XYZ file of C-alpha atoms in Angstrom:
497
model
C 60.890 -68.151 49.313
C 61.004 -69.776 52.746
C 58.178 -71.910 54.061
C 55.677 -70.216 56.310
C 55.745 -71.074 60.006
C 52.667 -69.068 60.971
C 49.792 -67.696 58.894
C 47.218 -65.120 60.021
C 43.598 -65.604 59.008
C 41.742 -62.375 58.261
C 38.295 -63.938 58.339
C 35.827 -65.893 60.436
C 33.355 -68.801 60.457
C 33.674 -71.903 58.326
C 36.302 -70.510 55.952
C 38.566 -69.701 58.905
C 38.166 -73.313 60.072
C 38.888 -74.551 56.523
C 42.168 -72.586 56.416
C 43.195 -73.690 59.914
C 42.723 -77.345 58.931
C 44.839 -76.917 55.786
C 47.566 -75.220 57.825
C 47.484 -77.984 60.435
C 48.061 -80.603 57.729
C 51.022 -78.577 56.449
C 52.526 -78.097 59.928
C 51.851 -74.348 59.916
C 50.643 -72.426 62.990
C 47.713 -70.029 62.698
C 46.708 -66.657 64.123
C 42.987 -65.911 64.013
C 42.235 -62.192 63.627
C 38.767 -61.979 65.144
C 36.184 -59.493 66.353
C 34.841 -59.283 69.905
C 31.663 -61.036 68.709
C 33.595 -64.108 67.587
C 35.393 -64.890 70.849
C 34.779 -68.541 71.674
C 33.720 -69.681 68.184
C 35.023 -72.902 66.625
C 37.811 -71.135 64.698
C 38.761 -69.280 67.897
C 39.104 -72.606 69.713
C 41.103 -74.224 66.902
C 43.641 -71.505 66.039
C 47.152 -71.676 67.496
C 46.853 -68.063 68.564
C 44.110 -65.427 68.514
C 44.247 -61.638 68.256
C 41.173 -59.463 68.745
C 41.140 -56.711 66.105
C 38.011 -54.799 67.086
C 34.300 -54.787 67.893
C 31.546 -56.672 66.080
C 30.997 -53.998 63.416
C 32.834 -55.179 60.327
C 34.044 -51.667 59.441
C 35.944 -51.587 62.741
C 37.286 -55.157 62.626
C 37.163 -57.465 59.589
C 37.198 -54.572 57.089
C 39.735 -52.501 59.038
C 43.009 -52.825 57.116
C 45.345 -51.266 59.756
C 43.786 -53.420 62.497
C 44.312 -56.596 60.467
C 47.917 -55.685 59.655
C 48.690 -54.829 63.287
C 47.026 -58.055 64.421
C 49.004 -60.188 61.993
C 52.277 -58.563 63.067
C 51.395 -58.880 66.770
C 50.640 -62.567 66.200
C 54.018 -63.154 64.567
C 52.524 -64.179 61.193
C 54.576 -64.200 58.004
C 51.542 -64.370 55.717
C 47.816 -63.565 55.691
C 45.055 -65.678 54.187
C 41.961 -63.495 53.603
C 39.477 -66.332 52.935
C 36.499 -65.025 50.970
C 34.438 -61.870 51.490
C 35.692 -59.028 53.702
C 39.182 -57.986 52.460
C 39.816 -60.946 50.170
C 39.492 -58.876 46.966
C 40.813 -55.609 48.369
C 43.905 -54.477 46.458
C 44.717 -51.892 49.155
C 44.890 -54.691 51.736
C 47.198 -56.734 49.501
C 49.452 -53.688 49.141
C 49.357 -52.957 52.885
C 50.444 -56.529 53.591
C 53.333 -56.148 51.172
C 54.462 -52.866 52.771
C 54.329 -54.493 56.213
C 56.499 -57.380 55.037
C 53.637 -59.897 55.166
C 52.806 -62.198 52.258
C 49.238 -61.812 51.002
C 47.998 -65.300 50.037
C 46.226 -64.464 46.814
C 46.841 -62.614 43.548
C 48.885 -59.413 43.393
C 47.259 -56.045 44.059
C 47.729 -55.270 40.365
C 45.866 -58.442 39.329
C 43.055 -57.697 41.794
C 42.644 -54.212 40.331
C 42.725 -55.523 36.769
C 40.268 -58.383 37.257
C 38.466 -57.860 40.578
C 37.066 -54.475 39.587
C 34.142 -55.442 37.373
C 34.553 -52.462 35.042
C 38.295 -52.912 34.531
C 37.701 -56.614 34.001
C 35.221 -55.941 31.203
C 37.683 -53.570 29.522
C 40.320 -56.292 29.653
C 37.843 -58.843 28.320
C 37.002 -56.588 25.359
C 40.688 -56.484 24.412
C 40.777 -60.272 24.591
C 37.668 -60.554 22.402
C 35.586 -62.330 25.029
C 31.794 -62.182 24.655
C 30.185 -59.656 27.036
C 26.607 -58.912 28.026
C 25.596 -55.575 26.381
C 25.913 -52.774 28.910
C 27.457 -49.522 30.124
C 30.688 -49.482 32.139
C 31.648 -45.834 31.731
C 33.152 -43.466 34.259
C 30.236 -41.004 34.141
C 28.124 -41.886 37.166
C 25.499 -39.127 37.157
C 22.004 -40.501 37.698
C 20.697 -38.913 34.492
C 23.480 -40.508 32.432
C 22.967 -43.922 34.004
C 19.210 -43.736 33.420
C 19.766 -42.823 29.790
C 22.186 -45.706 29.339
C 19.677 -48.104 30.915
C 17.027 -46.964 28.428
C 19.442 -47.330 25.512
C 20.325 -50.884 26.529
C 16.635 -51.763 26.838
C 14.762 -53.014 29.910
C 15.057 -55.160 31.853
C 18.583 -54.232 32.922
C 20.563 -54.910 36.044
C 22.720 -52.346 37.854
C 25.734 -53.683 39.772
C 28.442 -52.392 42.084
C 31.748 -52.126 40.216
C 33.649 -53.477 43.214
C 30.829 -55.764 44.328
C 30.074 -59.398 44.915
C 27.668 -61.697 46.714
C 24.621 -59.938 45.289
C 25.236 -56.706 47.224
C 24.746 -53.441 45.352
C 22.814 -55.278 42.636
C 19.346 -54.137 41.520
C 16.999 -55.249 38.740
C 15.302 -52.450 36.772
C 12.305 -53.400 34.670
C 11.188 -49.963 33.468
C 12.161 -46.283 33.376
C 9.836 -45.339 36.237
C 11.839 -47.329 38.772
C 15.279 -46.591 37.289
C 16.244 -43.612 39.459
C 15.290 -45.242 42.744
C 17.038 -48.519 41.925
C 20.241 -46.872 40.682
C 20.466 -44.631 43.745
C 19.807 -47.626 45.980
C 22.560 -49.639 44.266
C 25.027 -46.739 44.648
C 24.242 -46.378 48.369
C 24.629 -50.102 48.974
C 27.849 -50.248 46.937
C 29.382 -47.391 48.920
C 28.412 -48.975 52.217
C 29.588 -52.487 51.380
C 32.650 -51.868 49.203
C 33.717 -48.280 49.852
C 32.942 -47.201 46.259
C 29.620 -46.018 44.833
C 30.654 -46.808 41.261
C 28.143 -48.961 39.374
C 27.671 -50.337 35.873
C 24.644 -51.534 33.925
C 24.017 -54.732 31.964
C 21.199 -56.176 29.914
C 19.353 -58.647 32.160
C 19.313 -62.149 30.717
C 16.131 -63.697 32.070
C 16.670 -67.330 31.030
C 20.353 -67.642 31.829
C 22.358 -70.254 33.620
C 25.209 -69.285 35.931
C 28.339 -71.244 34.999
C 31.783 -70.599 36.453
C 35.279 -71.964 35.937
C 37.795 -72.532 38.729
C 41.061 -71.072 37.465
C 44.447 -71.316 39.116
C 47.734 -69.574 38.366
C 50.795 -71.480 39.578
C 54.069 -70.071 40.909
C 55.486 -69.645 37.387
C 52.469 -67.690 36.102
C 50.996 -70.562 34.110
C 47.189 -70.607 34.298
C 44.995 -73.702 34.111
C 41.412 -74.437 35.057
C 39.863 -77.109 37.224
C 36.699 -77.285 35.144
C 33.298 -75.831 35.883
C 30.563 -75.408 38.458
C 26.907 -74.527 37.995
C 25.372 -72.067 40.458
C 22.019 -71.259 38.858
C 20.033 -71.753 42.072
C 20.219 -68.215 43.480
C 18.081 -66.097 45.727
C 18.453 -62.334 45.407
C 21.575 -62.989 43.289
C 23.177 -65.044 46.075
C 23.969 -68.698 45.461
C 22.279 -71.374 47.553
C 23.163 -74.660 45.853
C 26.255 -75.302 43.706
C 27.429 -78.347 41.806
C 30.392 -79.616 39.796
C 30.384 -80.171 36.990
C 27.522 -78.329 35.265
C 24.783 -80.539 33.799
C 24.250 -77.907 31.070
C 27.497 -77.974 29.082
C 28.417 -79.976 26.015
C 32.061 -80.999 25.681
C 32.612 -78.351 23.006
C 31.005 -75.560 25.030
C 32.999 -76.624 28.091
C 36.215 -76.432 26.098
C 35.375 -72.972 24.694
C 34.451 -71.527 28.088
C 37.498 -73.057 29.780
C 39.798 -71.514 27.180
C 38.097 -68.119 27.587
C 38.474 -68.309 31.385
C 42.186 -69.037 31.141
C 42.684 -66.331 28.512
C 41.425 -63.514 30.697
C 43.288 -64.841 33.745
C 46.531 -64.866 31.761
C 45.910 -61.280 30.630
C 45.595 -60.321 34.309
C 48.816 -62.215 35.146
C 46.902 -64.187 37.712
C 48.421 -66.327 40.469
C 46.522 -68.494 42.926
C 42.845 -69.473 43.055
C 40.173 -67.484 41.231
C 36.881 -67.927 39.448
C 35.680 -66.714 36.060
C 31.899 -66.457 35.993
C 29.721 -66.644 32.882
C 26.059 -66.423 31.968
C 24.869 -69.032 29.480
C 21.697 -68.539 27.461
C 20.534 -70.125 24.182
C 23.863 -71.867 23.719
C 25.876 -68.612 23.951
C 28.044 -67.601 26.901
C 28.942 -64.147 28.200
C 31.599 -63.099 30.708
C 29.967 -62.009 33.967
C 32.912 -61.260 36.270
C 36.126 -62.584 37.767
C 36.363 -63.294 41.486
C 39.984 -62.899 42.552
C 39.778 -65.180 45.573
C 38.735 -68.551 46.894
C 35.005 -69.193 46.392
C 32.483 -70.403 48.982
C 31.694 -73.281 46.618
C 35.314 -74.412 46.085
C 34.692 -77.792 47.841
C 32.628 -79.198 44.951
C 35.587 -78.624 42.631
C 37.911 -80.251 45.154
C 35.596 -83.261 45.375
C 35.475 -83.967 41.619
C 39.058 -82.939 40.826
C 40.932 -84.423 43.798
C 42.750 -81.177 44.630
C 43.171 -79.100 47.794
C 42.829 -75.513 46.640
C 43.755 -73.929 49.988
C 46.978 -75.911 50.224
C 47.726 -75.020 46.604
C 47.170 -71.328 47.456
C 49.643 -71.517 50.333
C 52.236 -73.413 48.282
C 51.882 -70.880 45.457
C 52.458 -68.015 47.890
C 55.605 -69.842 49.013
C 56.704 -70.132 45.372
C 56.394 -73.930 45.392
C 53.255 -74.861 43.459
C 53.885 -75.654 39.792
C 51.588 -77.642 37.494
C 52.904 -81.054 36.535
C 52.647 -81.298 32.718
C 52.548 -85.105 33.010
C 49.483 -85.010 35.223
C 46.202 -84.563 33.358
C 43.298 -83.926 35.708
C 39.717 -84.604 34.659
C 36.556 -84.435 36.782
C 35.346 -87.660 38.344
C 31.770 -88.202 39.511
C 29.471 -85.395 40.649
C 29.433 -83.122 43.701
C 26.751 -80.842 45.187
C 27.050 -78.225 47.943
C 24.197 -76.742 49.978
C 24.618 -73.652 52.135
C 22.956 -74.055 55.522
C 21.607 -70.713 56.726
C 20.201 -69.808 60.124
C 16.838 -68.609 58.877
C 13.173 -69.499 59.060
C 12.070 -71.211 55.822
C 8.415 -70.930 56.828
C 8.613 -67.109 57.125
C 10.366 -66.360 53.862
C 13.895 -66.816 55.192
C 13.993 -64.234 57.999
C 17.230 -64.611 60.033
C 17.100 -66.867 63.081
C 19.677 -66.011 65.721
C 20.386 -67.661 69.074
C 22.462 -70.327 70.783
C 22.885 -73.656 69.017
C 21.614 -76.714 70.839
C 22.363 -80.231 69.670
C 24.119 -80.319 66.273
C 24.836 -83.519 64.316
C 26.256 -83.881 60.806
C 25.919 -87.606 59.945
C 29.153 -89.162 58.682
C 29.352 -91.517 55.710
C 31.102 -92.086 52.365
C 31.040 -89.116 50.009
C 29.972 -86.633 52.680
C 31.849 -83.516 53.755
C 30.903 -80.776 56.187
C 32.434 -77.356 56.657
C 31.142 -75.427 59.614
C 32.192 -72.663 61.939
C 29.729 -73.260 64.742
C 29.105 -76.120 67.148
C 26.740 -76.922 69.996
C 26.664 -74.025 72.467
C 27.918 -71.421 69.959
C 25.923 -68.259 69.356
C 24.542 -67.282 65.948
C 24.682 -63.486 66.167
C 22.953 -60.851 64.010
C 26.245 -59.209 63.069
C 27.329 -61.374 60.130
C 26.191 -63.575 57.245
C 23.773 -66.204 58.642
C 25.523 -69.153 56.932
C 26.414 -71.657 59.648
C 27.665 -74.582 57.565
C 28.139 -76.107 54.124
C 27.086 -79.666 53.348
C 28.912 -81.241 50.412
C 28.281 -84.674 48.884
C 29.961 -86.672 46.132
C 28.692 -89.665 44.167
C 29.261 -91.397 40.859
C 26.685 -89.386 38.932
C 24.360 -86.399 39.397
C 21.218 -88.390 40.117
C 22.921 -90.304 42.935
C 24.449 -87.114 44.300
C 21.023 -85.441 44.496
C 19.522 -88.405 46.323
C 22.480 -88.547 48.698
C 22.184 -84.822 49.478
C 18.481 -85.142 50.279
C 19.206 -88.101 52.551
C 22.068 -86.286 54.309
C 19.963 -83.159 54.893
C 17.142 -85.230 56.369
C 19.594 -86.918 58.736
C 21.287 -83.673 59.820
C 20.272 -82.206 63.169
C 20.459 -78.542 64.166
C 18.611 -77.474 67.296
C 18.381 -73.960 68.709
C 17.768 -71.942 65.545
C 15.692 -72.411 62.431
C 17.595 -73.521 59.332
C 16.823 -73.564 55.615
C 17.205 -77.377 55.460
C 13.496 -78.015 54.643
C 13.707 -75.351 51.916
C 16.789 -77.004 50.391
C 15.126 -80.418 50.345
C 12.166 -79.011 48.411
C 14.483 -77.362 45.870
C 16.518 -80.545 45.370
C 13.288 -82.506 44.823
C 11.868 -80.104 42.215
C 11.584 -81.454 38.652
C 13.500 -78.516 37.156
C 16.458 -79.125 39.451
C 16.365 -82.893 38.996
C 16.366 -82.422 35.199
C 19.143 -79.816 35.399
C 17.080 -77.250 33.472
C 16.930 -74.591 36.212
C 17.961 -71.000 35.402
C 18.850 -68.040 37.602
C 15.099 -67.293 37.848
C 14.365 -70.723 39.319
C 13.848 -69.463 42.875
C 11.674 -66.463 41.965
C 9.601 -68.661 39.648
C 8.945 -71.623 41.930
C 9.919 -70.554 45.468
C 9.027 -66.869 45.803
C 6.615 -67.657 48.654
C 7.597 -69.242 51.990
C 7.274 -73.018 51.986
C 4.435 -74.553 53.933
C 5.174 -75.701 57.453
C 4.266 -79.387 57.787
C 1.619 -80.341 60.321
C 2.735 -82.614 63.139
C 1.061 -86.011 62.986
C -0.886 -87.256 65.995
C 1.954 -89.670 66.736
C 4.515 -86.815 66.646
C 2.336 -84.670 68.926
C 2.238 -87.481 71.490
C 6.043 -87.789 71.335
C 6.453 -84.051 71.910
C 3.928 -84.056 74.726
C 5.691 -86.951 76.423
C 9.065 -85.263 76.048
C 7.692 -82.064 77.579
C 6.379 -84.021 80.535
C 9.776 -85.670 81.061
C 11.609 -82.343 80.867
C 9.306 -80.961 83.576
C 9.794 -83.907 85.864
C 7.110 -86.225 84.469
C 3.640 -86.562 85.900
C 0.408 -87.059 84.034
C -1.145 -84.228 86.035
C 1.088 -81.718 84.190
C 0.151 -82.851 80.713
C -2.823 -80.591 80.222
C -0.706 -77.547 81.097
C 1.831 -78.336 78.362
C 0.722 -75.637 75.939
C 0.902 -72.843 78.495
C 4.374 -73.853 79.644
C 6.102 -74.097 76.256
C 7.363 -70.505 76.315
C 9.841 -71.252 79.118
C 10.638 -74.786 78.025
C 14.214 -75.541 76.869
C 12.682 -78.212 74.657
C 10.759 -75.509 72.852
C 13.974 -73.574 72.287
C 15.880 -76.513 70.861
C 12.973 -77.957 68.877
C 12.820 -74.896 66.619
C 15.678 -76.035 64.415
C 13.982 -79.084 62.968
């Protein structure tokens, strides 16, 4: 297969920037397929070429298969990288690319259907003898049948979208009285987010850890893994902090789970980057799902394994990436990633939109930043509020935690609220420091908004002086400071601290 000269990116934000950077290093041009709301963003400024594929609504732009295909062709792209989210696990999109003569950078449509659909994946896993959480994955989707199955499994149970991910279409049911409402809600959300209302039910493991393995299928079909990540810190089933490797695995358990991850990937004839997710409780692991795409948290694996997964994806799509049997890769050191969201940590995480003011990510050894927005960019209400990822590496977990706390304290984001204070409190919590957190960590210790710190008298004087300077100085204005803060640009930019 010939080398790509130009790749289209069917995505936005920090993952679009990540792909553009990988392409730049490989001498490949890029075409950003963007919505009207993302004109002028960092990825827009960096791409070789841009093609607008529709309005802000995702159904009319980022989830619109014909628009993405037409945009890629109009941009002269030979291949499409879907990033993560949106169409990245959509088998119909992979097929549409193939029909249009464009290479889909990812697994085949057949592999996506076999592994990406949660129900099909579980059927495949049963054939392979992998341990599964007790549940119902049948085709009968009537509410009465699903309620009966939930009762048979035994509460609490969790209902999930068959084609889902990212916590969407996922509802916890603790008793029969709330079963109907929660199942119907999950079906509605699944249909809206993934185009299919199909759901399945699992026993809810309430003391579990979330462990996942980064798998990769090379150009010849050989599957290996790049070890594990732990993602137990989750809010509403969405990950907030990830790390590699997991502090919870023994060598023997790591070997068993790694072999199980590769086994199911080989059954699905997998090529490219993917993730096999497990729940771990009381020393036993259960297959959760397979994500047939690049993961948000892939940088922590790259940091400890010394690999570039996006480049490897592109080389695999070109038919060039083959594992070197002489090269044995093992993890080195420890890496942690924090997702920086535009939200107010003092009001329970409500979204915080607006224009970014001053933004600084402090450089230093073992620090990595991935972001899609810079000073002057607008955080809109249309998409996921994640504005950046902060990743650190150090020689061991304890040092990595301390480095992450230090980096977050040094980071500056003005213009919107961020969850940085929230993250610092999580990283400082004894359960996290000891590595004993489970998927209920957030709801157990952080279900209420964190307390907003009081400004010291010294800080108040600094703010008051700054307000005076912004208004042209003058002691006579000082006593009017409180009344004038509504119009003050300082007030706008100060919010992000």
